[in-house]
Amino acid sequence: MSRYDYDLYVIGAGSGGVRASRIAAGHGARVAICEDSRVGGTCVIRGCVPKKLMSYAAHYAEDFEDATGFGWQVGAVQFDWPAFLQRKNAEIDRLNRIYLQLLANSGVTLYEGRGQLVDAHTVEVNGKRYTAEKILIAVGGRPVKPDFPGHEHTLTSDDIFYIETLPQRMVVIGGGYIAVEFAGIFNALGSEVHLLYRGEQILRGFDADVRRVLAREMAAKGVHIHLHTEVQSVDKNGEALHVHLNTGESLSVDTVLCATGRTPRTEELGLDRAGVYVNEKGEIPVDHNSRTNVANIFAVGDVTGRIALTPVAIKEGHAFADTQFGSNPWCPNHENVPSAVFSQPPVASVGLTEGEAHTLSESLDVYISEFRPMKHTLSGREEKTLMKLIVCHDSDRVLGCHMVGPDAPEIIQGVAIAIQCGATKAQFDATVGIHPTAAEELVTMRTPTRSGH
Ligand code: NDP
């Protein structure tokens, strides 16, 4: 008989925590999980899933326009934001119920409330204490706002999913994933969108050609991108928000979205009482088995400051549970993690950017293709797709693949398998294309656009 109430207590029922608890329970562990918001976490409740539904909704705007080029006569169309919100919220409720069911079916006990560590083996939820042999921290993160005067009048991604009316004029602050995704969505839905980014080009960290092409295509669709621009203050006057910029300009809008990054939710978790080390960014550093500096306490997902992506958190949670409670230990892979930005048009990438590959002083062959996809011959749209392969000249291995254009996330997922397997450019070339597609360009690029160090 164990001297603990549970074998595993998980704090946070998002993607990583739910996966870990279900897998651990499947291995026979007695598992509890606590959650202070809704089971499903950021991805399901206020992140990837509702955002993707909004992105689908937004895409219809262009589909209706493009249809006329193919002979359709589309009558007056109108977007009904409250109707969409109701359907989106119903879908999130459905997924939340599925997550609750999954936990119940796995035999995991759910406690609704914020968990706090009392010591290295004790978690307190709603004033009650539970002991566990192992504890997993999977509390994720929350959005942060810059500290300018008037920031209280602005929204974060947590709020934007529930606004009652579609903004007529909107400012989006930031140039990362969330900023470009929502700028594209609201622009397509009919809002006048001003994206304010403090740096010289949006999507820092992505390949330079990707950043250039996306910024160009977003601007062509009507997003006003203001580079080297920072907000100094926001005043509220009735319903209007006046956004004062470092450039001396002001913008009058009805909605301001801060998409300025996220921070781990490690405050008030009692980590100090258990002796868990937290770094200056509030992250919990872990080793390759997701173990913290305290031997029986582990952490997965955004709170660890590794890669803040749902599928990564899920892999970390799964590996943790198999390793600690099953008979098949393994480590999550943080190499060649593909990712997508559901911008309009979307971006997807896997492997190294050209800049990163150069810093490894590889001699490179870089293949770039920018073309107007077949659909736009009749739609009349000028939008171009970008495909880019970065190849090590000596080994012929494909080090990175980047795309901006329709279906980029769907296409790059397959390429990620090839890159994970160490595919060479010769193997890409030996692969037969599927015609007529945009994706066939990946196996038909013959001449490097540039070569060398
Ligand atoms: P990001 O870190 O991607 O981007 C934050 C942006 O805000 C950057 O452009 C940053 O500028 C800017 N910024 C930060 N602080 C300030 C400030 N004080 N004033 C002005 N601008 C500021 O964060 P997001 O919030 O967009 O997303 C968080 C994470 O969530 C992502 O990194 C990603 O891992 C994940 N995510 C993934 C998605 C997907 O897979 N499709 C979708 C959404 C989120 P600078 O570049 O100069 O630092």
Coordinates of C-alpha atoms and ligand atoms in Angstrom, one line a residue:
M1 CA 0.0 0.0 0.0
S2 CA 1.4 3.4 -1.1
R3 CA 1.9 6.0 1.6
Y4 CA 0.6 8.6 -0.9
D5 CA -3.0 9.3 -1.9
Y6 CA -2.0 9.2 -5.6
D7 CA 0.9 7.9 -7.7
L8 CA 0.7 11.0 -9.8
Y9 CA -0.9 14.4 -9.3
V10 CA -1.0 16.6 -12.4
I11 CA -1.5 20.4 -12.0
G12 CA -3.1 21.7 -15.2
A13 CA -5.5 20.0 -17.6
G14 CA -4.3 21.3 -20.9
S15 CA -2.9 19.3 -23.8
G16 CA 0.3 18.1 -21.9
G17 CA -1.4 17.5 -18.6
V18 CA -4.3 15.5 -20.0
R19 CA -2.2 13.4 -22.2
A20 CA 0.2 12.6 -19.3
S21 CA -2.5 11.7 -16.9
R22 CA -4.4 9.5 -19.3
I23 CA -1.3 7.6 -20.3
A24 CA -0.1 7.2 -16.7
A25 CA -3.6 5.9 -15.7
G26 CA -3.4 3.5 -18.6
H27 CA -0.2 2.1 -17.1
G28 CA -2.1 1.4 -13.9
A29 CA -1.1 4.5 -11.9
R30 CA -3.6 6.2 -9.5
V31 CA -3.8 9.6 -11.1
A32 CA -5.5 13.0 -10.1
I33 CA -5.5 16.2 -12.1
C34 CA -6.6 19.7 -11.1
E35 CA -7.7 22.6 -13.3
D36 CA -8.7 26.1 -12.4
S37 CA -10.3 27.0 -15.7
R38 CA -11.8 24.6 -18.3
V39 CA -10.4 21.2 -19.0
G40 CA -8.7 21.4 -22.5
G41 CA -6.4 24.2 -21.7
T42 CA -5.2 27.1 -23.9
C43 CA -5.2 25.1 -27.2
V44 CA -8.8 23.8 -27.0
I45 CA -10.5 26.6 -25.1
R46 CA -8.8 29.9 -26.0
G47 CA -6.1 29.1 -28.6
C48 CA -5.4 26.9 -31.5
V49 CA -8.9 25.4 -32.0
P50 CA -11.1 28.5 -31.8
K51 CA -8.5 30.4 -33.7
K52 CA -8.5 27.8 -36.5
L53 CA -12.3 28.0 -36.6
M54 CA -12.1 31.8 -37.0
S55 CA -9.5 31.3 -39.7
Y56 CA -11.9 29.1 -41.6
A57 CA -14.6 31.7 -41.2
A58 CA -12.3 34.4 -42.5
H59 CA -11.3 32.4 -45.6
Y60 CA -14.8 32.5 -47.0
A61 CA -14.4 36.2 -47.8
E62 CA -11.8 35.4 -50.5
D63 CA -13.5 32.2 -51.6
F64 CA -16.6 34.3 -52.5
E65 CA -14.5 36.8 -54.4
D66 CA -12.5 34.1 -56.2
A67 CA -15.6 32.2 -57.2
T68 CA -16.7 34.8 -59.7
G69 CA -13.5 34.1 -61.7
F70 CA -14.8 30.6 -62.1
G71 CA -18.2 31.6 -63.4
W72 CA -20.2 31.8 -60.2
Q73 CA -22.5 34.6 -59.7
V74 CA -22.4 35.2 -56.0
G75 CA -25.1 37.5 -54.6
A76 CA -24.6 39.9 -51.7
V77 CA -22.9 38.1 -48.8
Q78 CA -22.9 39.1 -45.2
F79 CA -21.0 37.8 -42.2
D80 CA -22.9 37.3 -39.0
W81 CA -20.4 37.5 -36.1
P82 CA -22.9 36.6 -33.3
A83 CA -24.0 33.5 -35.3
F84 CA -20.4 32.4 -35.8
L85 CA -19.6 33.0 -32.1
Q86 CA -22.5 30.9 -31.0
R87 CA -21.5 28.0 -33.3
K88 CA -17.8 28.3 -32.3
N89 CA -18.7 28.3 -28.6
A90 CA -20.9 25.3 -29.0
E91 CA -18.0 23.4 -30.6
I92 CA -15.6 24.4 -27.8
D93 CA -18.2 23.2 -25.3
R94 CA -18.4 19.9 -27.2
L95 CA -14.6 19.5 -27.1
N96 CA -14.5 20.4 -23.4
R97 CA -17.1 17.6 -22.7
I98 CA -15.0 15.1 -24.8
Y99 CA -11.9 16.0 -22.7
L100 CA -13.8 15.6 -19.5
Q101 CA -15.1 12.2 -20.7
L102 CA -11.6 11.1 -21.7
L103 CA -10.3 11.8 -18.2
A104 CA -13.3 10.0 -16.6
N105 CA -13.0 7.0 -18.9
S106 CA -9.3 6.7 -18.1
G107 CA -10.0 6.6 -14.4
V108 CA -8.3 10.0 -13.7
T109 CA -9.8 11.9 -10.8
L110 CA -10.5 15.6 -11.6
Y111 CA -10.4 18.4 -9.0
E112 CA -11.7 21.7 -10.1
G113 CA -9.6 24.5 -8.7
R114 CA -6.1 25.9 -8.7
G115 CA -3.5 23.6 -7.4
Q116 CA -0.6 24.8 -5.2
L117 CA 2.3 22.9 -3.9
V118 CA 2.6 22.6 -0.1
D119 CA 5.8 20.5 -0.2
A120 CA 7.4 18.2 -2.7
H121 CA 4.7 15.6 -2.3
T122 CA 1.6 17.6 -1.4
V123 CA -0.8 19.6 -3.6
E124 CA -3.5 21.8 -2.1
V125 CA -6.7 22.5 -4.1
N126 CA -9.6 24.5 -2.6
G127 CA -8.2 24.1 0.9
K128 CA -7.8 20.3 0.7
R129 CA -4.5 18.6 0.6
Y130 CA -3.6 15.5 -1.5
T131 CA -0.3 13.6 -1.4
A132 CA 1.4 12.1 -4.5
E133 CA 4.5 10.2 -5.2
K134 CA 5.1 12.2 -8.3
I135 CA 3.8 15.6 -9.3
L136 CA 3.6 17.0 -12.9
I137 CA 3.3 20.7 -13.5
A138 CA 1.5 21.5 -16.7
V139 CA 0.1 24.9 -16.0
G140 CA 0.9 26.5 -19.4
G141 CA 1.1 30.2 -19.8
R142 CA -0.9 33.4 -20.1
P143 CA -0.8 36.4 -22.4
V144 CA 1.2 39.4 -21.3
K145 CA 0.5 43.1 -22.2
P146 CA 3.1 45.9 -22.4
D147 CA 3.0 48.3 -19.6
F148 CA 2.0 51.6 -21.4
P149 CA -0.6 53.9 -19.9
G150 CA -4.0 52.8 -20.9
H151 CA -3.1 49.1 -21.4
E152 CA -6.2 48.3 -19.3
H153 CA -8.3 49.3 -22.3
T154 CA -6.7 46.6 -24.5
L155 CA -7.5 43.0 -25.0
T156 CA -5.5 39.8 -25.2
S157 CA -6.1 36.6 -27.2
D158 CA -8.0 35.3 -24.2
D159 CA -10.6 38.0 -24.7
I160 CA -10.7 38.3 -28.5
F161 CA -12.6 35.0 -28.8
Y162 CA -15.6 36.5 -27.0
I163 CA -15.9 40.1 -28.2
E164 CA -19.6 40.8 -28.9
T165 CA -19.2 42.9 -32.0
L166 CA -16.8 42.7 -34.9
P167 CA -14.3 45.6 -34.7
Q168 CA -14.6 48.2 -37.4
R169 CA -11.1 49.5 -36.8
M170 CA -8.6 47.6 -34.9
V171 CA -5.0 47.8 -33.7
V172 CA -3.0 44.6 -33.2
I173 CA 0.3 45.0 -31.3
G174 CA 3.0 42.5 -31.9
G175 CA 4.5 40.7 -34.9
G176 CA 4.5 37.1 -33.8
Y177 CA 2.2 34.1 -34.4
I178 CA -0.9 35.5 -32.6
A179 CA -0.6 39.0 -34.1
V180 CA -0.3 38.0 -37.7
E181 CA -3.0 35.3 -37.3
F182 CA -5.6 37.7 -35.8
A183 CA -4.6 40.6 -38.1
G184 CA -5.4 38.3 -41.1
I185 CA -8.6 37.0 -39.6
F186 CA -10.1 40.4 -38.7
N187 CA -9.0 42.0 -42.0
A188 CA -10.7 39.2 -44.0
L189 CA -13.8 39.6 -41.9
G190 CA -14.0 43.2 -42.8
S191 CA -12.2 45.2 -40.0
E192 CA -9.7 47.8 -40.9
V193 CA -6.6 46.3 -39.2
H194 CA -3.4 48.1 -38.2
L195 CA -0.6 45.8 -37.1
L196 CA 2.1 47.6 -35.1
Y197 CA 5.4 45.9 -34.8
R198 CA 8.4 47.3 -33.0
G199 CA 11.1 45.6 -35.2
E200 CA 12.0 45.7 -38.8
Q201 CA 10.0 42.8 -40.1
I202 CA 7.1 40.6 -38.7
L203 CA 7.7 37.0 -37.6
R204 CA 11.1 37.3 -36.0
G205 CA 12.8 33.9 -36.0
F206 CA 11.2 32.8 -39.3
D207 CA 13.1 32.6 -42.5
A208 CA 13.8 36.0 -44.0
D209 CA 12.1 35.2 -47.3
V210 CA 9.0 33.9 -45.5
R211 CA 8.8 37.1 -43.5
R212 CA 9.2 39.3 -46.6
V213 CA 6.6 37.4 -48.6
L214 CA 4.1 37.1 -45.8
A215 CA 4.3 40.9 -45.1
R216 CA 3.9 41.7 -48.8
E217 CA 0.8 39.4 -49.2
M218 CA -0.8 40.6 -45.9
A219 CA -0.4 44.2 -47.1
A220 CA -1.8 43.3 -50.5
K221 CA -4.9 41.9 -48.7
G222 CA -5.3 45.2 -46.9
V223 CA -3.6 44.8 -43.5
H224 CA -1.8 48.1 -42.6
I225 CA 1.6 46.9 -41.3
H226 CA 3.5 49.6 -39.3
L227 CA 7.1 48.6 -38.7
H228 CA 9.4 50.2 -36.1
T229 CA 6.2 51.3 -34.3
E230 CA 5.5 51.2 -30.6
V231 CA 2.5 52.2 -28.6
Q232 CA 3.1 55.0 -26.1
S233 CA -0.3 55.2 -24.6
V234 CA -4.0 54.5 -25.2
D235 CA -6.8 56.9 -24.2
K236 CA -10.4 55.9 -24.1
N237 CA -13.1 58.4 -25.1
G238 CA -16.5 56.9 -25.1
E239 CA -16.3 53.8 -27.2
A240 CA -13.2 55.1 -29.2
L241 CA -9.7 54.2 -28.3
H242 CA -6.9 56.6 -29.3
V243 CA -3.6 54.8 -29.8
H244 CA -0.6 57.2 -29.6
L245 CA 2.5 55.9 -31.3
N246 CA 6.2 56.6 -31.0
T247 CA 6.1 58.0 -34.6
G248 CA 4.0 60.9 -33.4
E249 CA 0.9 59.5 -35.2
S250 CA -2.4 58.5 -33.4
L251 CA -4.9 55.9 -34.6
S252 CA -8.5 55.9 -33.5
V253 CA -10.0 52.4 -33.3
D254 CA -12.6 50.5 -31.4
T255 CA -10.4 47.5 -30.4
V256 CA -6.7 47.0 -29.5
L257 CA -5.3 43.5 -29.2
C258 CA -2.0 43.0 -27.5
A259 CA -0.4 39.9 -29.0
T260 CA 2.9 40.6 -27.3
G261 CA 3.9 37.2 -26.0
R262 CA 3.0 34.8 -23.2
T263 CA 4.5 34.0 -19.9
P264 CA 4.5 30.8 -17.8
R265 CA 1.8 30.7 -15.1
T266 CA 4.3 29.8 -12.3
E267 CA 3.3 32.6 -9.8
E268 CA 1.4 31.5 -6.7
L269 CA 2.1 27.8 -7.4
G270 CA 4.0 27.3 -4.2
L271 CA 7.1 26.2 -6.1
D272 CA 9.4 27.7 -3.6
R273 CA 7.8 25.6 -0.8
A274 CA 8.7 22.4 -2.8
G275 CA 12.1 23.7 -3.7
V276 CA 11.4 23.8 -7.5
Y277 CA 13.8 26.1 -9.3
V278 CA 12.2 28.8 -11.5
N279 CA 14.4 30.9 -13.9
E280 CA 14.2 34.7 -14.3
K281 CA 11.6 34.3 -17.1
G282 CA 9.3 32.4 -14.8
E283 CA 10.0 29.1 -16.6
I284 CA 10.7 25.8 -14.9
P285 CA 13.8 24.3 -16.4
V286 CA 13.7 20.5 -16.9
D287 CA 16.0 17.8 -18.2
H288 CA 15.4 15.5 -21.2
N289 CA 13.0 13.5 -19.1
S290 CA 11.0 16.6 -18.1
R291 CA 12.3 16.3 -14.5
T292 CA 12.8 19.6 -12.5
N293 CA 15.6 20.1 -10.0
V294 CA 13.4 18.2 -7.5
A295 CA 13.6 14.5 -8.2
N296 CA 9.9 13.6 -8.0
I297 CA 8.5 16.8 -9.6
F298 CA 8.3 17.1 -13.4
A299 CA 7.0 19.7 -15.8
V300 CA 5.8 19.7 -19.4
G301 CA 4.5 22.2 -22.0
D302 CA 4.7 25.9 -22.2
V303 CA 5.7 26.3 -18.5
T304 CA 9.1 24.7 -19.3
G305 CA 10.1 27.3 -21.9
R306 CA 11.0 24.7 -24.4
I307 CA 8.9 24.9 -27.6
A308 CA 5.4 26.5 -26.9
L309 CA 3.4 24.3 -29.3
T310 CA 0.5 21.9 -28.4
P311 CA 1.9 18.8 -30.2
V312 CA 5.2 19.3 -28.4
A313 CA 3.5 19.4 -25.0
I314 CA 1.5 16.3 -25.9
K315 CA 4.7 14.4 -26.8
E316 CA 6.4 15.6 -23.6
G317 CA 3.4 14.5 -21.5
H318 CA 3.2 11.1 -23.2
A319 CA 7.0 10.5 -22.9
F320 CA 6.9 11.4 -19.2
A321 CA 4.0 9.0 -18.5
D322 CA 5.5 6.1 -20.4
T323 CA 8.9 6.7 -18.8
Q324 CA 7.8 7.1 -15.2
F325 CA 4.8 4.6 -15.2
G326 CA 5.3 2.3 -18.1
S327 CA 8.0 -0.1 -19.3
N328 CA 9.0 1.8 -22.4
P329 CA 11.1 4.9 -21.5
W330 CA 11.6 7.5 -24.2
C331 CA 12.5 11.2 -24.6
P332 CA 10.5 13.7 -26.6
N333 CA 12.2 15.0 -29.8
H334 CA 12.7 18.7 -29.9
E335 CA 14.6 18.7 -33.3
N336 CA 13.0 19.5 -36.6
V337 CA 9.7 20.5 -35.0
P338 CA 7.4 21.8 -37.8
S339 CA 5.2 24.7 -37.1
A340 CA 2.6 26.7 -39.0
V341 CA 1.2 30.2 -38.7
F342 CA -2.4 30.4 -39.7
S343 CA -2.0 33.8 -41.3
Q344 CA -3.6 34.7 -44.5
P345 CA -1.9 33.3 -46.5
P346 CA -0.6 30.6 -44.1
V347 CA 3.0 29.9 -43.4
A348 CA 4.6 26.6 -42.5
S349 CA 8.2 25.7 -41.8
V350 CA 10.4 22.8 -40.7
G351 CA 14.1 22.7 -40.0
L352 CA 16.6 25.4 -40.3
T353 CA 16.1 28.9 -41.7
E354 CA 18.7 30.0 -44.2
G355 CA 20.2 32.4 -41.6
E356 CA 20.4 29.6 -39.0
A357 CA 22.0 27.2 -41.6
H358 CA 24.6 29.9 -42.4
T359 CA 25.6 30.3 -38.8
L360 CA 26.4 26.6 -38.7
S361 CA 28.8 27.6 -41.5
E362 CA 27.3 25.1 -43.8
S363 CA 27.9 25.5 -47.5
L364 CA 24.4 25.8 -48.8
D365 CA 22.3 25.4 -51.9
V366 CA 19.2 27.4 -51.6
Y367 CA 16.2 26.7 -53.8
I368 CA 13.5 29.3 -54.0
S369 CA 10.3 29.3 -56.1
E370 CA 7.8 32.1 -56.1
F371 CA 4.9 31.5 -58.3
R372 CA 1.3 32.3 -58.9
P373 CA -0.7 29.2 -58.0
M374 CA -2.9 27.8 -60.8
K375 CA -6.2 28.7 -59.0
H376 CA -5.3 32.4 -59.4
T377 CA -5.1 32.2 -63.2
L378 CA -8.9 32.4 -63.2
S379 CA -9.5 34.0 -59.8
G380 CA -7.4 36.9 -61.0
R381 CA -5.7 37.2 -57.6
E382 CA -2.1 38.3 -57.8
E383 CA -1.0 36.4 -54.7
K384 CA 2.1 34.4 -55.0
T385 CA 3.2 31.3 -53.2
L386 CA 6.7 30.9 -51.8
M387 CA 8.5 27.6 -51.5
K388 CA 12.1 27.3 -50.3
L389 CA 14.5 24.5 -49.7
I390 CA 17.8 24.8 -47.8
V391 CA 20.2 22.1 -48.7
C392 CA 23.6 21.3 -47.3
H393 CA 25.9 21.4 -50.3
D394 CA 28.3 18.7 -49.0
S395 CA 25.9 16.1 -47.6
D396 CA 23.0 17.0 -49.9
R397 CA 20.6 16.8 -46.9
V398 CA 17.6 19.0 -46.9
L399 CA 18.1 21.2 -43.7
G400 CA 14.9 23.3 -44.0
C401 CA 11.7 23.8 -45.9
H402 CA 9.6 26.9 -45.8
M403 CA 6.4 27.8 -47.5
V404 CA 3.9 30.7 -47.6
G405 CA 0.7 30.0 -49.5
P406 CA -2.6 28.1 -49.4
D407 CA -2.4 24.7 -47.6
A408 CA 1.2 25.3 -46.4
P409 CA 0.5 23.7 -43.0
E410 CA -1.0 20.6 -44.7
I411 CA 1.9 20.3 -47.1
I412 CA 4.8 20.9 -44.7
Q413 CA 3.6 18.2 -42.3
G414 CA 4.5 15.6 -44.9
V415 CA 7.8 17.3 -45.7
A416 CA 8.6 17.2 -42.0
I417 CA 8.6 13.4 -42.1
A418 CA 11.2 13.5 -44.9
I419 CA 13.4 15.9 -43.1
Q420 CA 13.1 14.0 -39.9
C421 CA 14.3 10.9 -41.8
G422 CA 17.3 12.9 -43.1
A423 CA 16.2 13.0 -46.7
T424 CA 18.6 14.4 -49.3
K425 CA 17.8 16.7 -52.2
A426 CA 18.5 13.8 -54.6
Q427 CA 15.7 11.9 -52.8
F428 CA 13.3 14.8 -53.1
D429 CA 14.3 14.9 -56.9
A430 CA 13.7 11.2 -57.2
T431 CA 10.1 11.6 -55.9
V432 CA 7.4 12.0 -58.5
G433 CA 5.2 15.0 -58.2
I434 CA 1.4 15.1 -58.0
H435 CA 0.2 17.1 -60.9
P436 CA -1.3 19.7 -61.0
T437 CA -0.6 20.9 -57.4
A438 CA 1.5 23.6 -55.8
A439 CA 3.2 21.0 -53.7
E440 CA 4.9 19.3 -56.7
E441 CA 7.2 22.4 -56.8
L442 CA 9.0 20.8 -53.9
V443 CA 10.2 17.9 -56.0
T444 CA 10.8 19.9 -59.2
M445 CA 13.2 22.7 -58.1
R446 CA 16.3 21.9 -60.1
T447 CA 18.6 24.9 -60.1
P448 CA 19.7 26.5 -56.9
T449 CA 18.7 30.2 -56.5
R450 CA 22.0 30.8 -54.6
S451 CA 24.9 28.7 -53.4
G452 CA 27.8 29.1 -51.1
H453 CA 28.6 30.0 -47.5
Ligands
NDP1 P1 5.4 35.6 -29.9 O1 6.5 35.5 -29.0 O2 5.4 34.7 -31.1 O3 5.4 37.1 -30.5 C1 5.3 38.2 -29.6 C2 5.4 39.4 -30.4 O4 5.2 40.6 -29.6 C3 6.8 39.6 -31.0 O5 6.6 40.2 -32.3 C4 7.4 40.6 -30.1 O6 8.4 41.4 -30.7 C5 6.3 41.5 -29.6 N1 6.5 42.0 -28.3 C6 6.8 41.4 -27.2 N2 6.9 42.3 -26.2 C7 6.5 43.5 -26.7 C8 6.3 44.8 -26.1 N3 6.6 45.1 -24.8 N4 5.9 45.8 -27.0 C9 5.7 45.6 -28.3 N5 5.8 44.4 -28.8 C10 6.2 43.3 -28.1 O7 4.1 35.5 -29.0 P2 2.6 35.3 -29.4 O8 1.9 36.0 -28.3 O9 2.3 35.6 -30.8 O10 2.5 33.7 -29.2 C11 3.0 33.0 -28.1 C12 3.5 31.6 -28.5 O11 2.3 30.8 -28.7 C13 4.2 31.6 -29.8 O12 5.6 31.8 -29.7 C14 3.9 30.1 -30.2 O13 4.9 29.3 -29.7 C15 2.6 29.8 -29.7 N6 1.5 30.0 -30.7 C16 1.6 29.1 -31.8 C17 0.6 29.2 -32.8 C18 0.7 28.2 -33.9 O14 1.3 27.1 -33.8 N7 0.0 28.5 -35.0 C19 -0.4 30.2 -32.8 C20 -0.3 31.1 -31.6 C21 0.6 30.9 -30.7 P3 9.9 40.9 -30.9 O15 9.9 40.0 -32.2 O16 10.7 42.2 -31.2 O17 10.3 40.2 -29.7

